């Protein structure tokens, strides 16, 4: 088992070692702790479904480091791009997926994408590329933050961990941009439809 404090070098080391073994990583996202792997590592992502006991028809959100990475996996509208670029708050967007994206990450031809703004995660993603990130809890069991809970829950199933002390306990808002106007699928404490419309330049 390898556990490291989340800084730029640790992100690179942990994901590199885990990727070489096709294993997932538990790591702090811009919201809560997530468990994920490179979108290119299908074996590791299949393991996440097994580890969590998650139904395969519930694809994982994808974290990206740049607009270019968004456009490699999805077909965002100009409004969606505006929101991704401008919104300072964690916001996951449901977008039409590119046909080359593995079905494991899509549902009904769509993919959920988020562009984190917090470091060191944002910098790591810009260099490493897109990774999946679903909440680090067992399916059907409430999420509990903190690296101690992560290790306690997953110690027999996950070997790679990154931690930090200021991880949020609230998930991001989810906004569906596959309709003519954006629709909030999951609310957050700081995201409202007015905020979404403003950062998307739709009002």
Tab-separated table of C-alpha atoms in Angstrom:
chain	number	residue	atom	x	y	z
A	1	UNK	CA	0.000	0.000	0.000
A	2	UNK	CA	1.287	3.471	-0.900
A	3	UNK	CA	-0.122	6.608	0.787
A	4	UNK	CA	1.222	10.078	-0.019
A	5	UNK	CA	0.245	13.659	0.711
A	6	UNK	CA	-1.288	15.190	-2.410
A	7	UNK	CA	1.204	17.501	-4.081
A	8	UNK	CA	2.265	17.699	-7.726
A	9	UNK	CA	5.035	15.106	-7.496
A	10	UNK	CA	2.889	12.727	-5.437
A	11	UNK	CA	0.049	12.850	-7.975
A	12	UNK	CA	2.480	11.924	-10.744
A	13	UNK	CA	4.146	9.137	-8.742
A	14	UNK	CA	0.948	7.545	-7.451
A	15	UNK	CA	-0.936	7.592	-10.752
A	16	UNK	CA	2.146	6.384	-12.634
A	17	UNK	CA	2.657	3.401	-10.340
A	18	UNK	CA	-1.042	2.569	-10.156
A	19	UNK	CA	-1.377	2.874	-13.928
A	20	UNK	CA	1.502	0.489	-14.532
A	21	UNK	CA	-0.467	-2.128	-12.581
A	22	UNK	CA	-3.905	-1.175	-13.988
A	23	UNK	CA	-5.111	-0.242	-10.516
A	24	UNK	CA	-7.248	2.698	-9.368
A	25	UNK	CA	-6.273	5.531	-7.025
A	26	UNK	CA	-8.177	7.147	-4.160
A	27	UNK	CA	-7.445	10.870	-4.251
A	28	UNK	CA	-8.805	14.293	-3.206
A	29	UNK	CA	-10.714	15.983	-5.998
A	30	UNK	CA	-11.910	19.585	-6.061
A	31	UNK	CA	-14.834	18.394	-3.918
A	32	UNK	CA	-14.794	15.063	-2.053
A	33	UNK	CA	-12.417	12.103	-2.196
A	34	UNK	CA	-12.764	10.136	-5.404
A	35	UNK	CA	-11.630	6.799	-6.706
A	36	UNK	CA	-10.525	6.792	-10.311
A	37	UNK	CA	-8.046	5.999	-13.060
A	38	UNK	CA	-7.050	7.235	-16.496
A	39	UNK	CA	-9.920	7.110	-18.999
A	40	UNK	CA	-7.566	5.040	-21.153
A	41	UNK	CA	-7.172	2.365	-18.460
A	42	UNK	CA	-10.295	0.274	-18.952
A	43	UNK	CA	-9.040	-2.546	-16.713
A	44	UNK	CA	-8.571	-0.202	-13.742
A	45	UNK	CA	-11.997	1.350	-14.290
A	46	UNK	CA	-13.626	-2.079	-14.421
A	47	UNK	CA	-11.979	-2.793	-11.061
A	48	UNK	CA	-13.615	0.327	-9.601
A	49	UNK	CA	-17.062	-1.050	-10.396
A	50	UNK	CA	-16.123	-4.277	-8.616
A	51	UNK	CA	-14.569	-2.479	-5.624
A	52	UNK	CA	-17.559	-0.196	-5.088
A	53	UNK	CA	-20.203	-2.773	-5.941
A	54	UNK	CA	-21.523	-0.253	-8.451
A	55	UNK	CA	-23.939	-1.046	-11.257
A	56	UNK	CA	-22.292	-0.870	-14.674
A	57	UNK	CA	-25.119	1.328	-15.997
A	58	UNK	CA	-23.897	4.144	-13.704
A	59	UNK	CA	-20.835	5.596	-15.474
A	60	UNK	CA	-18.224	7.650	-13.656
A	61	UNK	CA	-17.722	11.384	-14.106
A	62	UNK	CA	-14.541	12.378	-15.909
A	63	UNK	CA	-12.145	15.058	-14.633
A	64	UNK	CA	-10.199	16.990	-17.261
A	65	UNK	CA	-7.364	19.505	-17.181
A	66	UNK	CA	-8.176	21.658	-20.200
A	67	UNK	CA	-10.793	22.558	-22.765
A	68	UNK	CA	-8.803	20.555	-25.309
A	69	UNK	CA	-9.266	17.453	-23.152
A	70	UNK	CA	-13.002	18.165	-22.930
A	71	UNK	CA	-13.235	18.299	-26.713
A	72	UNK	CA	-11.340	15.001	-27.025
A	73	UNK	CA	-14.111	13.118	-25.211
A	74	UNK	CA	-17.230	15.265	-25.661
A	75	UNK	CA	-19.030	17.690	-27.954
A	76	UNK	CA	-19.695	20.742	-25.758
A	77	UNK	CA	-21.880	23.619	-26.861
A	78	UNK	CA	-20.475	27.182	-26.712
A	79	UNK	CA	-22.503	27.758	-23.537
A	80	UNK	CA	-21.072	24.638	-21.904
A	81	UNK	CA	-17.551	25.761	-22.799
A	82	UNK	CA	-18.242	29.165	-21.281
A	83	UNK	CA	-19.368	27.576	-18.032
A	84	UNK	CA	-16.377	25.229	-17.903
A	85	UNK	CA	-13.966	28.102	-18.505
A	86	UNK	CA	-15.551	30.718	-16.279
A	87	UNK	CA	-17.304	29.086	-13.343
A	88	UNK	CA	-15.075	29.106	-10.220
A	89	UNK	CA	-17.304	26.584	-8.419
A	90	UNK	CA	-17.245	22.782	-8.861
A	91	UNK	CA	-19.759	21.975	-11.564
A	92	UNK	CA	-20.092	18.715	-13.500
A	93	UNK	CA	-21.599	18.995	-16.983
A	94	UNK	CA	-23.468	16.283	-18.849
A	95	UNK	CA	-22.400	16.530	-22.499
A	96	UNK	CA	-22.811	14.528	-25.681
A	97	UNK	CA	-19.942	12.016	-25.742
A	98	UNK	CA	-17.589	11.475	-28.648
A	99	UNK	CA	-18.096	8.110	-30.325
A	100	UNK	CA	-14.527	7.052	-29.526
A	101	UNK	CA	-15.101	7.304	-25.760
A	102	UNK	CA	-15.386	3.896	-24.111
A	103	UNK	CA	-18.987	2.908	-23.216
A	104	UNK	CA	-17.877	2.423	-19.608
A	105	UNK	CA	-17.830	6.220	-19.256
A	106	UNK	CA	-21.077	6.976	-21.085
A	107	UNK	CA	-24.814	6.666	-20.595
A	108	UNK	CA	-27.247	7.127	-23.476
A	109	UNK	CA	-24.421	8.629	-25.514
A	110	UNK	CA	-23.559	11.234	-22.874
A	111	UNK	CA	-20.608	11.778	-20.544
A	112	UNK	CA	-20.306	13.767	-17.297
A	113	UNK	CA	-17.296	16.127	-17.330
A	114	UNK	CA	-15.737	18.487	-14.774
A	115	UNK	CA	-12.794	20.881	-15.125
A	116	UNK	CA	-11.317	21.332	-11.615
A	117	UNK	CA	-9.718	24.671	-10.825
A	118	UNK	CA	-7.916	23.688	-7.597
A	119	UNK	CA	-4.239	22.790	-7.399
A	120	UNK	CA	-2.405	20.459	-7.439
A	121	UNK	CA	-5.176	18.441	-9.109
A	122	UNK	CA	-5.722	20.890	-11.962
A	123	UNK	CA	-2.044	20.979	-12.895
A	124	UNK	CA	-1.756	17.215	-12.734
A	125	UNK	CA	-4.742	16.744	-15.049
A	126	UNK	CA	-3.361	19.227	-17.578
A	127	UNK	CA	-0.215	17.112	-17.863
A	128	UNK	CA	-1.554	13.591	-17.290
A	129	UNK	CA	-4.882	13.738	-19.077
A	130	UNK	CA	-8.474	12.884	-18.203
A	131	UNK	CA	-9.263	10.586	-15.284
A	132	UNK	CA	-12.470	9.102	-13.956
A	133	UNK	CA	-13.561	10.068	-10.446
A	134	UNK	CA	-16.518	8.591	-8.623
A	135	UNK	CA	-17.078	9.148	-4.908
A	136	UNK	CA	-14.840	7.051	-2.662
A	137	UNK	CA	-17.487	5.041	-0.884
A	138	UNK	CA	-19.098	1.659	-1.316
A	139	UNK	CA	-22.357	1.754	-3.275
A	140	UNK	CA	-25.303	2.137	-0.920
A	141	UNK	CA	-23.079	3.280	1.975
A	142	UNK	CA	-22.989	7.000	2.908
A	143	UNK	CA	-19.782	8.851	2.052
A	144	UNK	CA	-17.382	9.581	4.936
A	145	UNK	CA	-14.484	11.952	4.297
A	146	UNK	CA	-10.943	11.753	5.615
A	147	UNK	CA	-8.050	9.566	4.605
A	148	UNK	CA	-8.503	7.399	7.704
A	149	UNK	CA	-11.998	6.421	6.554
A	150	UNK	CA	-10.730	5.831	3.021
A	151	UNK	CA	-8.066	3.392	4.185
A	152	UNK	CA	-10.401	1.712	6.654
A	153	UNK	CA	-13.013	1.132	3.944
A	154	UNK	CA	-10.773	0.179	1.038
A	155	UNK	CA	-7.546	-1.191	2.566
A	156	UNK	CA	-8.099	-4.710	1.233
A	157	UNK	CA	-9.155	-3.484	-2.226
A	158	UNK	CA	-7.146	-0.353	-3.103
A	159	UNK	CA	-3.368	0.025	-2.821
A	160	UNK	CA	-2.798	3.664	-3.861
A	161	UNK	CA	-3.907	6.758	-1.905
A	162	UNK	CA	-3.385	10.520	-2.010
A	163	UNK	CA	-4.625	12.735	0.808
A	164	UNK	CA	-4.989	16.344	1.856
A	165	UNK	CA	-6.495	17.970	4.897
A	166	UNK	CA	-8.937	20.436	3.331
A	167	UNK	CA	-11.067	18.171	1.167
A	168	UNK	CA	-14.671	19.335	0.904
A	169	UNK	CA	-17.526	17.128	2.067
A	170	UNK	CA	-20.002	18.210	-0.604
A	171	UNK	CA	-20.210	16.858	-4.158
A	172	UNK	CA	-20.413	19.172	-7.161
A	173	UNK	CA	-23.566	20.338	-8.864
A	174	UNK	CA	-24.488	18.384	-11.992
A	175	UNK	CA	-25.877	20.323	-14.955
A	176	UNK	CA	-27.228	18.692	-18.107
A	177	UNK	CA	-26.236	20.570	-21.270
A	178	UNK	CA	-27.757	18.107	-23.721
A	179	UNK	CA	-31.023	20.096	-23.751
A	180	UNK	CA	-31.664	23.438	-25.441
A	181	UNK	CA	-31.249	25.107	-22.035
A	182	UNK	CA	-29.171	23.730	-19.146
A	183	UNK	CA	-30.995	21.747	-16.477
A	184	UNK	CA	-29.728	21.162	-12.929
A	185	UNK	CA	-29.663	17.422	-12.223
A	186	UNK	CA	-28.063	17.690	-8.785
A	187	UNK	CA	-28.049	20.886	-6.743
A	188	UNK	CA	-25.185	22.176	-4.645
A	189	UNK	CA	-25.058	24.764	-1.860
A	190	UNK	CA	-23.394	27.366	-4.095
A	191	UNK	CA	-24.685	26.667	-7.615
A	192	UNK	CA	-28.029	28.043	-8.785
A	193	UNK	CA	-29.576	28.244	-12.245
A	194	UNK	CA	-28.926	32.008	-12.263
A	195	UNK	CA	-25.216	31.413	-11.644
A	196	UNK	CA	-25.089	28.776	-14.371
A	197	UNK	CA	-26.828	31.022	-16.888
A	198	UNK	CA	-24.532	33.914	-16.040
A	199	UNK	CA	-21.219	32.000	-16.367
A	200	UNK	CA	-22.502	30.258	-19.506
A	201	UNK	CA	-23.267	33.704	-21.004
A	202	UNK	CA	-26.881	32.735	-21.583
A	203	UNK	CA	-28.354	35.834	-19.945
